mmCIF file of C-alpha atoms and ligand atoms in Angstrom:
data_model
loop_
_atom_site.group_PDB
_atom_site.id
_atom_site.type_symbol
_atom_site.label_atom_id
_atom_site.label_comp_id
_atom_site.label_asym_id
_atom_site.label_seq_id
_atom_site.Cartn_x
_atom_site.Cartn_y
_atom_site.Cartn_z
ATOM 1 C CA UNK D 284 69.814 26.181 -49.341
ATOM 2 C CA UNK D 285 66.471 27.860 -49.076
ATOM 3 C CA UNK D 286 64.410 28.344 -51.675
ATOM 4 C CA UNK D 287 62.064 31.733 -51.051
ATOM 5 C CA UNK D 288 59.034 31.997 -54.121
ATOM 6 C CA UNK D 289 57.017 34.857 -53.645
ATOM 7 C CA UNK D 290 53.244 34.269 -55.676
ATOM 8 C CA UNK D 291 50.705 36.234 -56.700
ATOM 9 C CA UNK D 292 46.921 35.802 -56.170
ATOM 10 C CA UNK D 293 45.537 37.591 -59.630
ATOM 11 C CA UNK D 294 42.751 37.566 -62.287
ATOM 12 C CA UNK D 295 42.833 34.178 -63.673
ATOM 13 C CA UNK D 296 44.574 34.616 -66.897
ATOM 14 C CA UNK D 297 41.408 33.614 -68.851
ATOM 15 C CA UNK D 298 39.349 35.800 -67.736
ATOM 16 C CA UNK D 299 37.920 38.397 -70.011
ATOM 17 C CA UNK D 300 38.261 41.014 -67.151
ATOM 18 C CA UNK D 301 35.732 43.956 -66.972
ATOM 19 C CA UNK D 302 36.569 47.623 -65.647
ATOM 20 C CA UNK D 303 34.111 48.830 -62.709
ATOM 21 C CA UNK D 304 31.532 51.017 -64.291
ATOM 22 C CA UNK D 305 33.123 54.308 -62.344
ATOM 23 C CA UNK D 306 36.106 53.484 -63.792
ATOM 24 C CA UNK D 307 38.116 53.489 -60.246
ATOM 25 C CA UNK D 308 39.872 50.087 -60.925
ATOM 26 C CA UNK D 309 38.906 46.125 -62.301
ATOM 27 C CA UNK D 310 35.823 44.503 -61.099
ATOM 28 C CA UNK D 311 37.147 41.640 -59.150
ATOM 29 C CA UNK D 312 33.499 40.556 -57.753
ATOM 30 C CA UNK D 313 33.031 36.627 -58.686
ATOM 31 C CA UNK D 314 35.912 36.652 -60.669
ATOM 32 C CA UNK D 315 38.243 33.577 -60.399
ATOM 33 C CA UNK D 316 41.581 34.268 -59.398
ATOM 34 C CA UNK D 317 44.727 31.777 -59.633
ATOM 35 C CA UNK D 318 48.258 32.002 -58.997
ATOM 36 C CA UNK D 319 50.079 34.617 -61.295
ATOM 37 C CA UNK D 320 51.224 32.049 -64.319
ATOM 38 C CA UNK D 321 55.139 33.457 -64.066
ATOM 39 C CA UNK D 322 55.138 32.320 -60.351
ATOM 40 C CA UNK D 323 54.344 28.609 -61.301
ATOM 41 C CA UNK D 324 56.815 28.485 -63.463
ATOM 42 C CA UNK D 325 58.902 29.913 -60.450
ATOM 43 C CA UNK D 326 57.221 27.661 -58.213
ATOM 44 C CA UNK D 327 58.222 24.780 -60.799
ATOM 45 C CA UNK D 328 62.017 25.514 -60.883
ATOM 46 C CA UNK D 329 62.372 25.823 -57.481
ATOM 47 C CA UNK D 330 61.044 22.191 -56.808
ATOM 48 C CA UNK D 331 63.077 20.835 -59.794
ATOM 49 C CA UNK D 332 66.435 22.162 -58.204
ATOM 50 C CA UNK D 333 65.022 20.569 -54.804
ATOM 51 C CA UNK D 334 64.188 17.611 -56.432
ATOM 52 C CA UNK D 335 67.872 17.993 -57.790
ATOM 53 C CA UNK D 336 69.553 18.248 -54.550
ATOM 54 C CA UNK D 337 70.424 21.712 -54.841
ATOM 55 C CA UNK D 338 67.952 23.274 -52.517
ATOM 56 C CA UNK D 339 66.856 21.880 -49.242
ATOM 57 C CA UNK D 340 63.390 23.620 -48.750
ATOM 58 C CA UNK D 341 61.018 25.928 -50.850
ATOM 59 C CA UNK D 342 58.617 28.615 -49.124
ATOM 60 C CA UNK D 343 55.703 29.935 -50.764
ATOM 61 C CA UNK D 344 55.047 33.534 -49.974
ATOM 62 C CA UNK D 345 51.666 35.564 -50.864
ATOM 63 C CA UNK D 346 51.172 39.400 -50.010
ATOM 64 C CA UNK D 347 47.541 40.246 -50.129
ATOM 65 C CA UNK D 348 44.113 39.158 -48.593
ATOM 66 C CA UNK D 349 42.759 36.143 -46.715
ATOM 67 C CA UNK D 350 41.824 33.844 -49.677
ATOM 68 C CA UNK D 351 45.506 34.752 -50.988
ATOM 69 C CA UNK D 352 46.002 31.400 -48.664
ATOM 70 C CA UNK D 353 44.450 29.623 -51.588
ATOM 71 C CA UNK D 354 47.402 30.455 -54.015
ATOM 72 C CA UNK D 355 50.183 29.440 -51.243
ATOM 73 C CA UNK D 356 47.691 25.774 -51.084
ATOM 74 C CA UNK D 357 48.583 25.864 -54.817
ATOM 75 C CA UNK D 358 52.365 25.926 -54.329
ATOM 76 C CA UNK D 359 52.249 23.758 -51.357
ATOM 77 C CA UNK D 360 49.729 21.237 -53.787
ATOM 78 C CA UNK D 361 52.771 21.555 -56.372
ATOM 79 C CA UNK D 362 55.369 20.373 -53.787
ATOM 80 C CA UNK D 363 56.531 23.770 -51.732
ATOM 81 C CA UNK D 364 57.373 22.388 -48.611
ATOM 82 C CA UNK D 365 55.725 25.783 -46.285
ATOM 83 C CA UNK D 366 53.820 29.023 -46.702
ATOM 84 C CA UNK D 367 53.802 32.464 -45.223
ATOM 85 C CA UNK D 368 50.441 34.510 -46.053
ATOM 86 C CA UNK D 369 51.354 38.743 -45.564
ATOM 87 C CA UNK D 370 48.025 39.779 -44.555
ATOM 88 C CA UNK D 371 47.062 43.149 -46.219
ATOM 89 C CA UNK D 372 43.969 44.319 -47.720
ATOM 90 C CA UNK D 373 43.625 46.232 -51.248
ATOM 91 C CA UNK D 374 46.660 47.366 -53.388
ATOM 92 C CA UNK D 375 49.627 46.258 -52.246
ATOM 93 C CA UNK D 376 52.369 48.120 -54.820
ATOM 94 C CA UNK D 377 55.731 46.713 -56.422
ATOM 95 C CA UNK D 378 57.608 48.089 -53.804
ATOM 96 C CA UNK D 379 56.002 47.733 -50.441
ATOM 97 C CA UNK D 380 55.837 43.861 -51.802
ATOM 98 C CA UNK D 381 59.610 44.078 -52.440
ATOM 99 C CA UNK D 382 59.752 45.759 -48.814
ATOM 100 C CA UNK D 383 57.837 43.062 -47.136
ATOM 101 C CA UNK D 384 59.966 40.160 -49.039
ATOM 102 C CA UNK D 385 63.555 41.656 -47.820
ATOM 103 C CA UNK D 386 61.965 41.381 -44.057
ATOM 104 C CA UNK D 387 60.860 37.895 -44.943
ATOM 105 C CA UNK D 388 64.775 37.283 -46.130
ATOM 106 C CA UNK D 389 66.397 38.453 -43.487
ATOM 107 C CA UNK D 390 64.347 35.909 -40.937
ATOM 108 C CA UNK D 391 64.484 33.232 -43.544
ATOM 109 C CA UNK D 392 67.914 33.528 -45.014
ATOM 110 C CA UNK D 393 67.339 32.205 -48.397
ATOM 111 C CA UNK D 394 69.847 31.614 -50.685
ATOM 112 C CA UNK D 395 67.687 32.120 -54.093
ATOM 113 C CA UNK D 396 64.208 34.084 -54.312
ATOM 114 C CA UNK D 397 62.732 33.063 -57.502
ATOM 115 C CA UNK D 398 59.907 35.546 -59.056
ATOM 116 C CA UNK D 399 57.989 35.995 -61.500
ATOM 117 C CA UNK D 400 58.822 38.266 -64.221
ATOM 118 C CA UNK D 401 55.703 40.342 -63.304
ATOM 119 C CA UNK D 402 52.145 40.030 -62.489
ATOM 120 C CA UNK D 403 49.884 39.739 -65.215
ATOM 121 C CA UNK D 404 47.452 41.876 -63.407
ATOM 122 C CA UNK D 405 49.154 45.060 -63.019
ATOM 123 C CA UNK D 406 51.847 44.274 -65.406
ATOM 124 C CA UNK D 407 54.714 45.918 -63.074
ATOM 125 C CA UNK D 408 57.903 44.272 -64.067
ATOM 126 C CA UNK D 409 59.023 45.886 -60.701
ATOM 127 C CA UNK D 410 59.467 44.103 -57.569
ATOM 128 C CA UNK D 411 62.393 41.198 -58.541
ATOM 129 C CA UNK D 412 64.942 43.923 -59.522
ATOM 130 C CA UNK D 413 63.777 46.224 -56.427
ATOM 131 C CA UNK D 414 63.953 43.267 -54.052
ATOM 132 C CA UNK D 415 67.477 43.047 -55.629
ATOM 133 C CA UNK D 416 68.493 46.636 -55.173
ATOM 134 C CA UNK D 417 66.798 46.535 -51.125
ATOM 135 C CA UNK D 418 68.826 43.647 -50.480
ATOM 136 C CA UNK D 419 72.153 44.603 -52.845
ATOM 137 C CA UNK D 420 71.766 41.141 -53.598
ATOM 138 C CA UNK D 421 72.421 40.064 -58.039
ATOM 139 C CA UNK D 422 69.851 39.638 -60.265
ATOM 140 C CA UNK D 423 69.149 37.394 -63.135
ATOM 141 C CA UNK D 424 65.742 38.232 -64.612
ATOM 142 C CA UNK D 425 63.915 36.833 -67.811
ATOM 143 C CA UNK D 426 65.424 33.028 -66.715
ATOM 144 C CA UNK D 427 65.074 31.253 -69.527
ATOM 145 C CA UNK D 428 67.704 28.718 -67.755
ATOM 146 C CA UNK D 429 69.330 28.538 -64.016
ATOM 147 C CA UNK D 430 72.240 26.338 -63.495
ATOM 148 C CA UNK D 431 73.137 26.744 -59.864
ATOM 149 C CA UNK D 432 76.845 25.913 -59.159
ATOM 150 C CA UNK D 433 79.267 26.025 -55.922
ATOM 151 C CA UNK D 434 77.842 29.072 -54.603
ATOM 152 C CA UNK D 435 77.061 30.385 -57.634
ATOM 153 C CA UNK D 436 73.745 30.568 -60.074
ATOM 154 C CA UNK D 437 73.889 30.874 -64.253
ATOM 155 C CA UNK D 438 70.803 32.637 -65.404
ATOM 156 C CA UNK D 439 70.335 32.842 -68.682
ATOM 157 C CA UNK D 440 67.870 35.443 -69.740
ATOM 158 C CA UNK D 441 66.461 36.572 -72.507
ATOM 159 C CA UNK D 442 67.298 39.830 -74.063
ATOM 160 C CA UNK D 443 66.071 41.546 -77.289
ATOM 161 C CA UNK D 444 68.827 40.497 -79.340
ATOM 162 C CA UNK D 445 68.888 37.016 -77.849
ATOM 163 C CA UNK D 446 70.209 35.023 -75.108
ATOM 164 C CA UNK D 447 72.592 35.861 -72.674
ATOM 165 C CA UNK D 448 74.210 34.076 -69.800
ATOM 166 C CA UNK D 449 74.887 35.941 -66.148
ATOM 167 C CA UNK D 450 76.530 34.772 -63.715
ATOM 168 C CA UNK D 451 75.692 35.369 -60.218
ATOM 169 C CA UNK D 452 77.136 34.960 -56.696
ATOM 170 C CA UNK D 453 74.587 33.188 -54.459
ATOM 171 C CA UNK D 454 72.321 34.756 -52.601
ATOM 172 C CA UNK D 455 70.647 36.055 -55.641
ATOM 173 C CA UNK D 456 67.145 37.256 -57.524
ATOM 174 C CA UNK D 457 66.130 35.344 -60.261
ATOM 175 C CA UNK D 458 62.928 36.136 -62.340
ATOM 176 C CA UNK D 459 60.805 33.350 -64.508
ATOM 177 C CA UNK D 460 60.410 34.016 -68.424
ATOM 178 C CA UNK D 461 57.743 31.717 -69.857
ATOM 179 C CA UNK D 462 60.216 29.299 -71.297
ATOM 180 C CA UNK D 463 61.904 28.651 -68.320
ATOM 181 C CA UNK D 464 59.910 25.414 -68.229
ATOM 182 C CA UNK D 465 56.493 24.092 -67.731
ATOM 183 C CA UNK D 466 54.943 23.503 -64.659
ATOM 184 C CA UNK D 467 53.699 20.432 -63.004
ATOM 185 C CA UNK D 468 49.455 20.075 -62.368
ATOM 186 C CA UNK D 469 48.845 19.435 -58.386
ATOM 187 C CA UNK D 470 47.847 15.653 -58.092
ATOM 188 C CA UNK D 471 44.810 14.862 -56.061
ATOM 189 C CA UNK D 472 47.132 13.287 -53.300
ATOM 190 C CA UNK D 473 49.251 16.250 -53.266
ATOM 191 C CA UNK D 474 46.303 18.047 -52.541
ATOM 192 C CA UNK D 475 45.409 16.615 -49.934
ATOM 193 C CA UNK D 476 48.607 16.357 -48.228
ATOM 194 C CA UNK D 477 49.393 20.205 -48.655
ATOM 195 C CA UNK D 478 46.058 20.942 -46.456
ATOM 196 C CA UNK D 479 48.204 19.184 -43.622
ATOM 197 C CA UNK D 480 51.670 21.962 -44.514
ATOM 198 C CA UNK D 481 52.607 24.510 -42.371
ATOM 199 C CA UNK D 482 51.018 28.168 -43.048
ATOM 200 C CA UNK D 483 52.173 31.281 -41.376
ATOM 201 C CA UNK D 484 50.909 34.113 -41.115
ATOM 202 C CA UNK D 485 52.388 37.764 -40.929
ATOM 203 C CA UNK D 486 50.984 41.686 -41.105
ATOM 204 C CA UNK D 487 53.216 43.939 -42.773
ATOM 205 C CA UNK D 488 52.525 45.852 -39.488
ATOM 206 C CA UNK D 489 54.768 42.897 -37.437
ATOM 207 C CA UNK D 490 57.313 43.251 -40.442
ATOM 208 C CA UNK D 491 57.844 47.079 -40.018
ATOM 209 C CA UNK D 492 56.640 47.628 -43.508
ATOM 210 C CA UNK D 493 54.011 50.460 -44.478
ATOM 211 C CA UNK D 494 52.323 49.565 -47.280
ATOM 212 C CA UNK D 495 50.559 52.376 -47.965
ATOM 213 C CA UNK D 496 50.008 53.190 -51.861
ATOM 214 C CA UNK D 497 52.468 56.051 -53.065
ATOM 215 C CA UNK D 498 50.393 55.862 -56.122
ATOM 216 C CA UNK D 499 46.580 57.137 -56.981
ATOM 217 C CA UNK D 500 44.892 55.310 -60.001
ATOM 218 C CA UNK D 501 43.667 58.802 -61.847
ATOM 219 C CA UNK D 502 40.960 55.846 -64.601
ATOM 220 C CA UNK D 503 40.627 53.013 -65.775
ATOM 221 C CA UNK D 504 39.455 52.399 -68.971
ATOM 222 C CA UNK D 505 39.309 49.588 -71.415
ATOM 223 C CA UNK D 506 41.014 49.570 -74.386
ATOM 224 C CA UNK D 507 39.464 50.854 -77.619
ATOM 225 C CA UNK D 508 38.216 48.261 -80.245
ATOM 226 C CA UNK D 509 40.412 47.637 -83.148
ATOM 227 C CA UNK D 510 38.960 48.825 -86.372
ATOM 228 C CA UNK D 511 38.667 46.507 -89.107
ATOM 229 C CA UNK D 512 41.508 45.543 -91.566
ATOM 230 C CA UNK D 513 41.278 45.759 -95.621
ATOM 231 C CA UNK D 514 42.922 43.904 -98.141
ATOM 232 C CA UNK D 515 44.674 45.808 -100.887
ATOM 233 C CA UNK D 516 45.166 44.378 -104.239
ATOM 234 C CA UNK D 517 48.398 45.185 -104.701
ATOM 235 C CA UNK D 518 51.924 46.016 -102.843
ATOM 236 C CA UNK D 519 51.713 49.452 -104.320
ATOM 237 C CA UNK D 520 48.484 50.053 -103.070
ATOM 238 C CA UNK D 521 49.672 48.716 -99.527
ATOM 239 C CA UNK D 522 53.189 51.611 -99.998
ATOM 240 C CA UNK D 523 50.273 54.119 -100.938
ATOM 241 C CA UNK D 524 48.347 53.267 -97.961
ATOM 242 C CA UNK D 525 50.893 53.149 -95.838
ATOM 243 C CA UNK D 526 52.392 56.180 -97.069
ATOM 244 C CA UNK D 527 49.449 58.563 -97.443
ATOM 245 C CA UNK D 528 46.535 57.288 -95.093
ATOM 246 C CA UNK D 529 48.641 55.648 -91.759
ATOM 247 C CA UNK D 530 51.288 58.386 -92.508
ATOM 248 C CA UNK D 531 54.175 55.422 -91.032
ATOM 249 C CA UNK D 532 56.433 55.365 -94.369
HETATM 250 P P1 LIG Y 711 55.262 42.769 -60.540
HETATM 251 O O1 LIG Y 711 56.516 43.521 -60.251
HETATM 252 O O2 LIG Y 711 54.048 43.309 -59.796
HETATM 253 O O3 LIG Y 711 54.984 42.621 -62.021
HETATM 254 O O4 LIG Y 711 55.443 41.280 -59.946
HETATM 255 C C1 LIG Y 711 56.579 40.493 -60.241
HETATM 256 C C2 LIG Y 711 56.621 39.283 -59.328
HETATM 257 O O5 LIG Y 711 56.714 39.713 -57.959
HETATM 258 C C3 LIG Y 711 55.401 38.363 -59.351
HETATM 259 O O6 LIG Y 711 55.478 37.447 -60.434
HETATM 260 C C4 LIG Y 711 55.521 37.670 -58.005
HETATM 261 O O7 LIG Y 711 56.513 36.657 -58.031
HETATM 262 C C5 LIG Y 711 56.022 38.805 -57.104
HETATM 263 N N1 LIG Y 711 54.885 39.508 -56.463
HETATM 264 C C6 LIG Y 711 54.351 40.705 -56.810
HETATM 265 N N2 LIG Y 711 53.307 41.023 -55.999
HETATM 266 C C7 LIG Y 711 53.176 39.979 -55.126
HETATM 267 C C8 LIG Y 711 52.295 39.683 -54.028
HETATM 268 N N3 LIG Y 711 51.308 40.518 -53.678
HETATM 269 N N4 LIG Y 711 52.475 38.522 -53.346
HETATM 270 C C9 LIG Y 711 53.462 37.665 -53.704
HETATM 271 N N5 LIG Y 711 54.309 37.897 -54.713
HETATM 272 C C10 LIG Y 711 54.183 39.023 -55.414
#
């Protein structure tokens, strides 16, 4: 079985990121960007169930521009065992990503995609469960676990009032939750063997896909400060406060 792990190139989670002064997005200019932290811990699982026996190959996929090749070196620096780079300039949404990943299934025929649960850049949420509903394929999102069986995977996600356990019919969508597990640092060697792995490359033009936004960003705008806190001196006077001046009792 094939292992398909679509990754993100983003922001590098700690980054303090800035908004462009005209407000029309986030400046990105020398900026470091890494792979999108929910699609190590993708990439992670997916070698761990190789490494298992359960899976006979994992392919890192990135959507975006030319240094996106970087993140799939990443992956391949983890373990993946190939790449395939979607060239496409500027904002590629949810949805023309989920698009370009059913083409990529239906060459590649894999039996799991494993996600993230969404990019910490534009905080979507989207493309696993539309990938899932392109391909009427099952989903398992918020894997805190994956137990894959005789043609079968059991996610177990995490839901407001807990856990839960799904089962699923193989091929299937499964998206990462942070405690899914932790993921392995590249070693040098690694490195330097995954500059010798196979990298495709793809338009979303040769995959029939248009990826033009449907959406128009209207601002951007950073959030506003947080005012200071007081202490009160006693619970009543926390009830009155809470009562009279936030008005939330
Ligand atoms: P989102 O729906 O944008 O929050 O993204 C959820 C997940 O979809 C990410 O964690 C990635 O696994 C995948 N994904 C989204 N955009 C891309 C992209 N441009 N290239 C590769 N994978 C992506």
């Amino acid at each position: 079985m094939k292992i398909l792990v679509p990754v993100k190139r983003v922001v590098d989670y700690n980054v303090k990121i800035r908004v462009k002064a005209d407000g029309s997005g986030v400046d990105l200019a020398n900026v470091k960007m890494s792979m999108n932290p929910f699609d190590e811990i993708a990439v992670e699982e997916a070698l761990r169930l190789k490494e298992a026996g359960k899976a006979s190959e994992v392919i890192a996929v990135s959507i975006g521009p030319a240094q996106s090749a970087e993140t799939i070196r990443t992956a391949l620096a983890m373990g993946a065992d190939r790449g395939i780079l979607v060239k496409a300039e500027g904002r590629v949404e949810p949805l023309a990503v989920a698009k370009l990943l059913k083409a990529i299934a239906a060459k590649e025929e894999p039996g799991l995609v494993i996600l993230g649960k969404q990019a910490i850049d534009d905080d979507s949420n989207q493309t696993g469960q539309m990938l899932a509903a392109l391909l009427g394929w099952p989903q398992g999102t918020f894997a805190s676990k994956v137990v894959i069986g005789d043609g079968t995977v059991d996610v177990t996600r995490e839901v407001d009032g807990g856990l839960q356990t799904v089962g699923l019919k193989l091929p299937a969508i499964v998206t990462t939750d942070l405690r899914l597990n932790e993921p392995r640092y590249a070693s040098l060697p690694n490195i330097m063997k995954a500059k010798k792995k196979p990298l495709d490359e793809t338009t979303p033009e040769a995959l029939g896909v248009d990826v033009t936004p449907r959406l128009t960003i209207v601002k951007t705008s950073e959030p506003a400060g947080r005012k200071a806190g007081a202490k009160v001196a006693s619970v009543a006077a926390l009830v009155d406060k809470l009562k009279n001046e936030s008005g939330v009792l």
